[in-house]
Amino acid sequence: MISQFFVLSQRGDNIVFRDYRGEVPKGSAEIFFRKVKFWKDDGDGDAPPVFNVDGVNYFHVKDAGLLFVATTRVNLSPSLVLELLRRISRVVKDYLGVLSEESLRKNFVLVYELLDQIIDFGYVQTTSTELLKSYVFNEPVVVDPAQFLPLGSAGIFTAKRMPVTTIAKSVVANERGGRKREEIFVDIIEKMSVTFNSSGYILTSEIDGTIQLKSYLTGNPEIRLALNEEVSIGRGGGSAYDYGLGTGAVILDDCNFHESVHLDSFDVDRTLSLVPTDGEFPVMNYRITQEFKPPFRINSLIEEAGPLKAGVIIKVRADFPSSIIADKILVQIPLPPYTTRVSFELEPGAVGNTTDFKEANKRIEWGLKKIVGGSEHTLHAKLTFSQESHGNITKDAGPVSMTFTIPMFNSSRLQVKYLHITKKSKSYNPYRWVRYVTHSNSYVARL
Amino acid sequence: MAPPGQSQRSSSPSQPAGKGEVADVKTQLRNLAGSRAPGVDDSKRELFKKVISYMTIGIDVSSVFGEMVMCSATSDIVLKKMCYLYVGNYAKVNPDLALLTINFLQRDCKDEDPMIRGLALRSLCSLRVTNLVEYLVGPLGAGLKDNNSYVRMIAVMGVLKLYHISASTCVDADFPTTLKHLLLNDRETQVVANCLSALQEIWSLGGSASEEVSREREILLSKPVIYYLLNRIREFSEWAQCLVLELVAKYVPADPNEIFDVMNLLEDRLQHANGAVVLATTKVFLQLTLSMTDVHQQVYERIKAPLLTLVSSGSPEQSYAVLSHLHLLVMRAPFIFSSDYKHFYCQYNEPSYVKRLKLEMLTAVANESNTYEIVTELCEYAANVDIPIARESIRAVGKIALQQYDVNAIVDRLLQFLEMEKDYVTAEALVLVKDLLRKYPQWSQDCIAVVGNISSKNVQEPKAKAALIWMLGEYSQEMHDAPYILEGLIENWEDEHSAEVRLHLLTAVMKCFFKRPPETQKSLGAALAAGLADFHQDVHDRALFYYRLLQYKISVAEQVVNPPKQAVSVFADTQSSEIKDRIFDEFNSLSVVYQKPSYMFTYKEHRGPFEFSDEIGNVSIGTESADTVDPNRVEANDKDLLLSTSEKEETRGLNNSSSAYSAPSYDASSVSVPTSQLSGLVISNPSVSGNAPQSSFAIDDLLGLGLAVAPAPAPSPPPLKLNPKAVLDPTSFQQKWRQLPISLSQEYSMNPQGVAALTTPQALLRHMQGQAIHCIASGGQSPNFKFFFFAQKAEDSSTFLVECVVNTSSAKAQIKIKADDQSATRPFSSVFQSALSKFGMP
């Protein structure tokens, strides 16, 4: 059982603080925050999500710049507590529409109401947004969603985190017209990891996908979600890296499903049926290591050009149809530590490009607002060194890494063929949204 | 530059508001208390909010307690809830004022609205005020019988809260019995789940009625209860499923068919999106199949894919929790994961705690077929910008080299590291090359050629420098410049800050002297002089020791300092297998993440239901010997009873040597003088990492195992007298058990009469007590029994602790003895053995 739960702001202020068992001495929030803050200074990188100080175990997850923390003195399952923290942040988001320090501060009493129901004396009671509804009486104070980015706002700092901003609308608050709009969102979100070796050959590739659902339907009608029939699971004993090519099949290495999903006909026609509860949740997670065509090809070259000089060329080619446009691209390459100056040269006519040399960590950052499918972009950079490189230049630089978002695109070819909602009446025709998006997770080309 | 944050800071809400503001709120609340004006609830809400927000940021607002209670007379549920929250927080520090709240809470407990009833009951039980418990019993009793499941759910947790405030009140009201009834009969799964949580916690706290408690636990783990829960598992919430699965992991099925039934039933839980459910299921599978090697292995195969999916699908935090468990499994059975090595490649943006785990996993799964690729990948990380990770990657390459048979390619890579001219890479690589040479002396030529080119000036890190010096000493024959490099280093003795390096320097120059006397004599003199004058005790002692050794006889000195060496075949593991097994038993807990068994990081009063797993059904109390014994407090790791015999034997053997290694305690009297001197040298100089593990292993064989087999030689110790009235409370037992090393681990054959007499543990307890050996905990069922005994010397109070596992079908007793006074271990063991052998005799 957990002892306390609290949410801290980026500066370490308590936004909500709930002590369920009174076993952990006062000041735990400060102890925790100091520890997390100074972990990095001690040269150990980020603080791990779980650590122990004086017999108190601290668990934390980060979401929207906030720290969700639980403490306990007993030896609990770390997965259980971390899943719970993640779930609490999701439930809070379901209620508030957006998760941010501001929205939490404006609604902290509502959050206390939720916490009271979610955990009793340290034991989890329920985390279902739907069930919690009948016990929550505060109206959420909605923070203006206009300042929040639409789908696919995963920035570079949240590279591994799922883009959770499906839509910034509370499940309980009514729309301005007083009537709730009947709609349902299905998002197919894929995180992509690819590593190219120095000759452009793919060393590893993986897609981690999620089918995420967010329902605003009243009366909980049953829905059926059909995937394309080429989908198959498992690779029948072969190594995970045998590539089945040319068959058009979408082979998932493995997948898992949300509690509410019925798989009765999944084996027959790849249909998932479920009664979606309120709030956002992943219907299915899947993992693919089958070969796929990577959306970007990266060519990079670093060459000496004199005793204290070198040149860098990075070329990015978009290998997807021209109807698709990638967003928020950032290409980075670490340079030798003895680099002192960098000058950039872009192609003539390049728009929406930014180039920067980060002096502190000796890194080039090349940002592109958009890349249209089929196009190619090149960056030239001239480096000046403070010492000779002794021919080790490629060992001291690289690898090139890239972050991006590609809306309406997924490499796995997994598709939602149809979304069927059991109709209550003839006129009942809710809005259905099926959206695809691909994010980079770790997209790296070695020099 | 003045920190601009300062001024912002002061306005941040974490700064305490002035006393004035609290007083202000107090006045306003008082004004509103009696008011019935329209809109008064809205004003109250605003004020209540303010109070709660002060409370959140840590301002003491207990002074408005009275006013809050006065304002609580309202039908506005939002207000009520805020008030409950406030009261729950401050009642403990204001017990007198808390009495004020009883009235309205009790009234609310009878409200028409089940939600109000539930909320009020929850608040009532959360007051944590001892003198108010009498007011709890009535509402709780009613709550448990309430027809609304929400109220019952809260009432069940209320019983647990009451138990914490006043266990006797709770038991007197017979609430635990009611919970047991609800556990098996309530329709609502969350009520059932709460009963399970509450009962487990109550039983783990209620040590006094331990006989009864262990019976209760047996019932909880009986087939009907487990099956009842298992059959309903899908109705439970995902969190409650974890609870049930945790319980099932402790269940011992009667036969293999039952094991397969349970596993088939739970198979689909492995497809759950919640990692906690999957890991809890995994634990059940692993525990159930412990004794079925083939199936156990199939379980590993089965859980591989789901765990990998969880690692890549969740947030970094969730993925870390699962990865830690995968790490544990990979370390236990690397061969099962050897084709999945690509999953353990590091991604550039992963946090270092993830990368570290992955590097260890890559190291573990490396085998003939994938080594080349793994090492290539690791070499990429060696040039990484993240220096700590780069270092660990190089170490990983080295470890792989040490565990492989075919190291050609790897040696080349390591030598390339030396040529990379990055300080930290060179440093790490030097240490590795040294270890490599200890295992593969045949590679010395290639390595020495490269090492010889490294200027000692470029090596600053003590470990690397020590490694370089070791090689200079060891290979001074082959390395041309060795005497001169050493000479240079000795000249700078004063500037060398690391004692480790100076120690190595002494030894290296000695070795060099034996091989190339004329060139080294001068340096040796200088080194010994400098060493004798050294302020560091170890350095001084070693210099003195060498000096006297040389004075005595140079050939003897050479035998001691530079004996012919055998290649090291296996490097000692850093963690004993006993600890590893412990961690495995605690699968799906923090032990796995910390890589430590729970007793190392949890205070015993908080070892809740988890430790429960250890004794459940196996250890009951030795009531005859100690009245104060609490079975929860005795950590009996009975899981090894479940291991198959061969596995157990293996573990035992390993334990034996590893524990002897960590604490060099041996009976010096039984060892001839020169050996003991040699061993003294090696053990007191752990920094001679060049050969320490190797030689102390040898000593180990000589002492540890030799002793265990051979009966005591010449010096017969005085007969040991034990104190028949010895006392030891379980806590101290536990503490001692943890602190002391195993002094003796042995297997006895029991006589058939003894085996026959061992129908229940109690029989043996009484017998042993007659021999002044007291039992502190015992348990098990035929054929496996487990006992913890202790005894005290009559003359001083030094204590002996014994773990004794008896298998009646093989008629074998395995004992582990730990002792305050190590030298008395063997006399005691013979007393123990003779006591045991008399058992069952008329």
Coordinates of N, CA, C and O in Angstrom, one line a residue, chain B residues 12 35 47 56 59-60 120 155 297 307 469 808 840:
Chain B
S12 N 6.2 32.7 -4.5 CA 5.6 31.4 -4.8 C 4.8 30.9 -3.6 O 5.1 31.2 -2.5
S35 N -24.7 31.7 9.4 CA -25.5 32.4 8.4 C -26.3 31.5 7.5 O -25.9 30.4 7.2
L47 N -13.7 30.0 0.9 CA -12.9 30.0 2.1 C -12.3 28.6 2.4 O -11.1 28.5 2.7
T56 N -2.3 22.2 1.9 CA -1.5 21.6 0.8 C 0.0 22.0 0.8 O 0.9 21.2 0.7
I59 N 1.1 24.9 5.3 CA 0.9 25.9 6.4 C 0.0 25.3 7.4 O -1.0 24.6 7.0
D60 N 0.3 25.5 8.6 CA -0.5 24.9 9.7 C -1.8 25.7 9.8 O -1.8 26.9 10.3
A120 N -18.9 9.8 5.0 CA -18.8 10.1 6.4 C -18.1 9.0 7.2 O -17.3 9.2 8.0
A155 N -16.3 0.5 4.5 CA -16.4 0.0 5.8 C -15.2 -1.1 6.0 O -14.6 -1.1 7.1
Q297 N 11.4 -23.4 -18.0 CA 12.0 -22.8 -19.1 C 11.0 -22.3 -20.1 O 11.2 -21.3 -20.7
L307 N 6.7 -9.2 -22.1 CA 7.5 -8.3 -21.3 C 8.2 -7.3 -22.3 O 8.3 -6.1 -22.0
I469 N 50.7 -0.7 -13.8 CA 51.9 -1.0 -13.0 C 51.9 -2.6 -12.8 O 53.0 -3.2 -12.8
T808 N 12.6 -35.5 5.3 CA 12.4 -36.8 6.0 C 12.4 -37.9 4.9 O 12.8 -39.0 5.3
G840 N 14.6 -39.1 18.8 CA 13.9 -40.4 18.4 C 14.5 -41.6 19.1 O 13.8 -42.6 19.1

